[in-house]
XYZ file of C-alpha atoms in Angstrom:
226
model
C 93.528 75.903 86.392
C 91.054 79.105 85.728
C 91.793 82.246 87.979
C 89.657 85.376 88.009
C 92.202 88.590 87.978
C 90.489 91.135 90.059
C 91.856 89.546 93.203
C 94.306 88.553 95.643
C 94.912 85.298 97.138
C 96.340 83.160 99.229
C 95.978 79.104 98.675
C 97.331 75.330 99.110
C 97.464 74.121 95.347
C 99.209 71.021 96.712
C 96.053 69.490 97.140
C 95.856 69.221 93.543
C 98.421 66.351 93.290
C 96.004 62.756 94.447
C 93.021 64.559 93.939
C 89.862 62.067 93.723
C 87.397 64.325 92.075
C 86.925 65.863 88.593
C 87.887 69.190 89.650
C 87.997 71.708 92.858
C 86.429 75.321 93.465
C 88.485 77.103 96.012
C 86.004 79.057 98.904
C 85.766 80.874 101.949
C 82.835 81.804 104.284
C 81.873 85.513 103.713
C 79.569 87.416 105.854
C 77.712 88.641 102.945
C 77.294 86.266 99.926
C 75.206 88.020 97.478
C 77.953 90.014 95.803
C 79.273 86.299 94.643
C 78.108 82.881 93.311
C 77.509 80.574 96.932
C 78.731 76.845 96.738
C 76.250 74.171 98.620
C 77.767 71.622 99.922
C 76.548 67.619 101.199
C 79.354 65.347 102.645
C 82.807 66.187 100.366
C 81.365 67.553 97.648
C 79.583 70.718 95.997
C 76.257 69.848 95.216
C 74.821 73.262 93.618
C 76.256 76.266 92.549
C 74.077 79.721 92.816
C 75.263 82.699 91.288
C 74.894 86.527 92.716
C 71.462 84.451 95.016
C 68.892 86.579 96.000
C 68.786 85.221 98.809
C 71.427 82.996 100.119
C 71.449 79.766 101.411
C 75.456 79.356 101.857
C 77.555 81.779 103.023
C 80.197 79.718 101.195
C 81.342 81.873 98.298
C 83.252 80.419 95.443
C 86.363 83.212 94.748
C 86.972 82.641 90.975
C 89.800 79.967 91.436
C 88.963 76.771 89.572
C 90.366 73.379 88.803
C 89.139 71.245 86.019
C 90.958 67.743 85.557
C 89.571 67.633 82.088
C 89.232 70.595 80.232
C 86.862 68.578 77.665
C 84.337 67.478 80.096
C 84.055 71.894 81.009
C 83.591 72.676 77.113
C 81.084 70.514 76.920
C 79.524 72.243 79.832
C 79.910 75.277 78.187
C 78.459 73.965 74.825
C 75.255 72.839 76.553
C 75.248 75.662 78.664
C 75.136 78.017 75.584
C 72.964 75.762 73.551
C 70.062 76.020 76.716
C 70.638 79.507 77.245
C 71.294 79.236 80.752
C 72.796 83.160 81.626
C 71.660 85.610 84.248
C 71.088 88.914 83.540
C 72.249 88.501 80.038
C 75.524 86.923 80.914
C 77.305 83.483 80.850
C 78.671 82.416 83.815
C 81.773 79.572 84.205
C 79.294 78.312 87.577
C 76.119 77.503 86.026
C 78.838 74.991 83.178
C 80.036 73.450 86.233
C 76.770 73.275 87.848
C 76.061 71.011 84.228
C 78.907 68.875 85.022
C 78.053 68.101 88.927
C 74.280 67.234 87.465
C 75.598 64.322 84.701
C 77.484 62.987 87.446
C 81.095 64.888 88.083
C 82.556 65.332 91.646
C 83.463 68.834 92.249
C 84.623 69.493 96.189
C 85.524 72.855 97.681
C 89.118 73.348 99.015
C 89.886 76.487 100.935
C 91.831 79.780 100.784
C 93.741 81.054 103.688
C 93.858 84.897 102.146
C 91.060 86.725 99.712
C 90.967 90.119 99.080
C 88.472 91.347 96.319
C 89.205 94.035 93.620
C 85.900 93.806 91.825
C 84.997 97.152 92.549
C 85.990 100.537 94.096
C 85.505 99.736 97.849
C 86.632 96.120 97.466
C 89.910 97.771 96.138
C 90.183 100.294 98.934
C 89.994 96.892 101.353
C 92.661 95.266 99.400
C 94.877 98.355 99.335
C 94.379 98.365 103.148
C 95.016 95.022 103.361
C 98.550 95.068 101.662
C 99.561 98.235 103.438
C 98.930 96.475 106.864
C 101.110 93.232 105.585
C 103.689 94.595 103.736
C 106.743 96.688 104.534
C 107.420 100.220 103.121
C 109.349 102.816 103.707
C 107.353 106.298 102.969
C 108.986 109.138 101.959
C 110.835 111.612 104.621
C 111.210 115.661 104.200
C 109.786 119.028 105.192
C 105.862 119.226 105.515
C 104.953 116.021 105.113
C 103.003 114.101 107.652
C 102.994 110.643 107.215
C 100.553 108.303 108.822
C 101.726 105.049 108.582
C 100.696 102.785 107.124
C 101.479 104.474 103.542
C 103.223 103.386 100.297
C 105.000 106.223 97.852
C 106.528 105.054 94.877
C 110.602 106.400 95.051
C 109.376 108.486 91.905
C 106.204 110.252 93.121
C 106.586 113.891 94.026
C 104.761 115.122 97.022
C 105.280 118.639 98.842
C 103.025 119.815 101.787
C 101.378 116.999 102.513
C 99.425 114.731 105.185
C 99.303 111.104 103.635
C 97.496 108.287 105.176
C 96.310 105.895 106.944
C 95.905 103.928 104.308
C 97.508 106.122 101.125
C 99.321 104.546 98.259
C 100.951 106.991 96.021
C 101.874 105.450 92.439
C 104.923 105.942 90.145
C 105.521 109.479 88.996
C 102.425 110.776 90.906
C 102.348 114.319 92.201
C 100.541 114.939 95.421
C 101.200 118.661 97.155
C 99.084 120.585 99.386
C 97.052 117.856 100.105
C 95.848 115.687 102.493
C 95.310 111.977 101.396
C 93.472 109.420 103.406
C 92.089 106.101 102.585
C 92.785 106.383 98.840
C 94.870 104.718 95.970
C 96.662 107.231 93.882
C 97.753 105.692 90.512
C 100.779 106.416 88.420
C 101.283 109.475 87.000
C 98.384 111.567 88.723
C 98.155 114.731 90.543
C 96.448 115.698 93.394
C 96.351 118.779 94.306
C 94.921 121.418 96.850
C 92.458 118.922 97.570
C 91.646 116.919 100.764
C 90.281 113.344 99.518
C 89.298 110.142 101.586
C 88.017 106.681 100.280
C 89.244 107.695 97.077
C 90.508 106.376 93.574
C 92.418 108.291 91.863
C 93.381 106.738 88.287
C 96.076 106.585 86.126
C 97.117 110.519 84.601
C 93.878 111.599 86.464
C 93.914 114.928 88.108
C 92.126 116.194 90.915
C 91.994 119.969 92.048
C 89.833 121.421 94.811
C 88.144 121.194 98.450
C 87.235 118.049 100.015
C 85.998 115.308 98.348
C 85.343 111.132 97.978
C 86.076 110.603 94.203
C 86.534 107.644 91.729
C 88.179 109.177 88.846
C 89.284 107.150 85.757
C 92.426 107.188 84.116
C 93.399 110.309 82.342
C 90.284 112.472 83.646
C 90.562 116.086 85.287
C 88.117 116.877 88.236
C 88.313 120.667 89.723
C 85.885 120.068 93.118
């Protein structure tokens, strides 16, 4: 069983169990394929496998959840794969190996996911924060001047005065957030925000962020004054 990391999920592995094929890509129909490799399908079974396509004909994207019944047949893939040269853009992707085992005869079928939230990028992560803060339960922080509209996440360590937090704000462990106002945005542990108003936002790990109004992706450990 392969699984990409920079996502969240949602599936039926119990399908696994009498399976009659050499191995399953897990799917779902997206209204824009061309951030992802597309699976065509013909009865049961995947029949090519396009990665990032110019132009797409399947809307059926394959998620980065894969099941190989033998590993061996997959190296090989890879092997010949490697061997050919077969990359796009310079890189080696795990489709265009299976792609090498549906053409010398393996069955590969698509099963689907109920639940997939992408974090393969900054607004992919923003819809994936949004998403958990709309199915999860939390209980935000109460106390003078702060505004809190739900639905917002502050970790029981984070320290935040004077503030207006959310929709949509997750405040990480040991974060300090005052005189702010935080919409939209992921705060990650241990950075400050401060006299700043910030929306769509990532703000990374030990970052700190200092000033007007703003959309910012900062990385961990930075300093921006705005």
């Amino acid at each position: 069983l392969i699984l990409f990391p920079d996502m969240l999920f949602e599936a039926d592995f119990s399908v696994l169990s009498n399976l009659d094929a050499d191995g399953v890509m897990f799917t779902k129909i997206v209204d824009d394929p061309s951030a992802f490799g597309i699976a065509v399908v013909d009865g049961d079974r995947i029949v090519r496998l396009i990665e990032k396509p110019a132009e797409p004909i399947s809307t059926l994207a394959v998620i980065g959840i894969y099941y190989i019944k033998h590993m061996a047949e997959l190296y090989a893939a890879i092997d010949e794969q490697m061997a050919r040269g077969i990359k796009l853009n310079n890189e080696f992707f795990i489709a265009d190996a299976i792609q090498i085992m549906i053409d010398h005869g393996g069955k590969i079928v698509p099963a689907p996911v109920t639940v997939w939230e992408d974090c393969g990028n900054a607004d992919a992560l923003l819809c994936t924060n949004r998403y958990l803060l709309n199915t999860g339960s939390h209980q935000p922080p109460m106390g003078q001047n702060i505004v809190i509209v739900p639905p917002v996440y502050v970790d029981p360590s984070a320290i935040v005065e004077r503030c207006v937090l959310g929709p949509y704000a997750s405040i990480g462990a040991g974060a300090v957030v005052h005189d702010a106002v935080v919409r939209d945005s992921i705060i990650d542990d241990a950075a400050r925000v401060e006299l700043a108003i910030i929306e769509g936002s990532i703000v990374g790990r030990g970052a700190r962020v200092n000033g007007r109004a703003a959309k910012v992706n900062v990385g961990d450990t930075s300093t921006v004054a705005l």
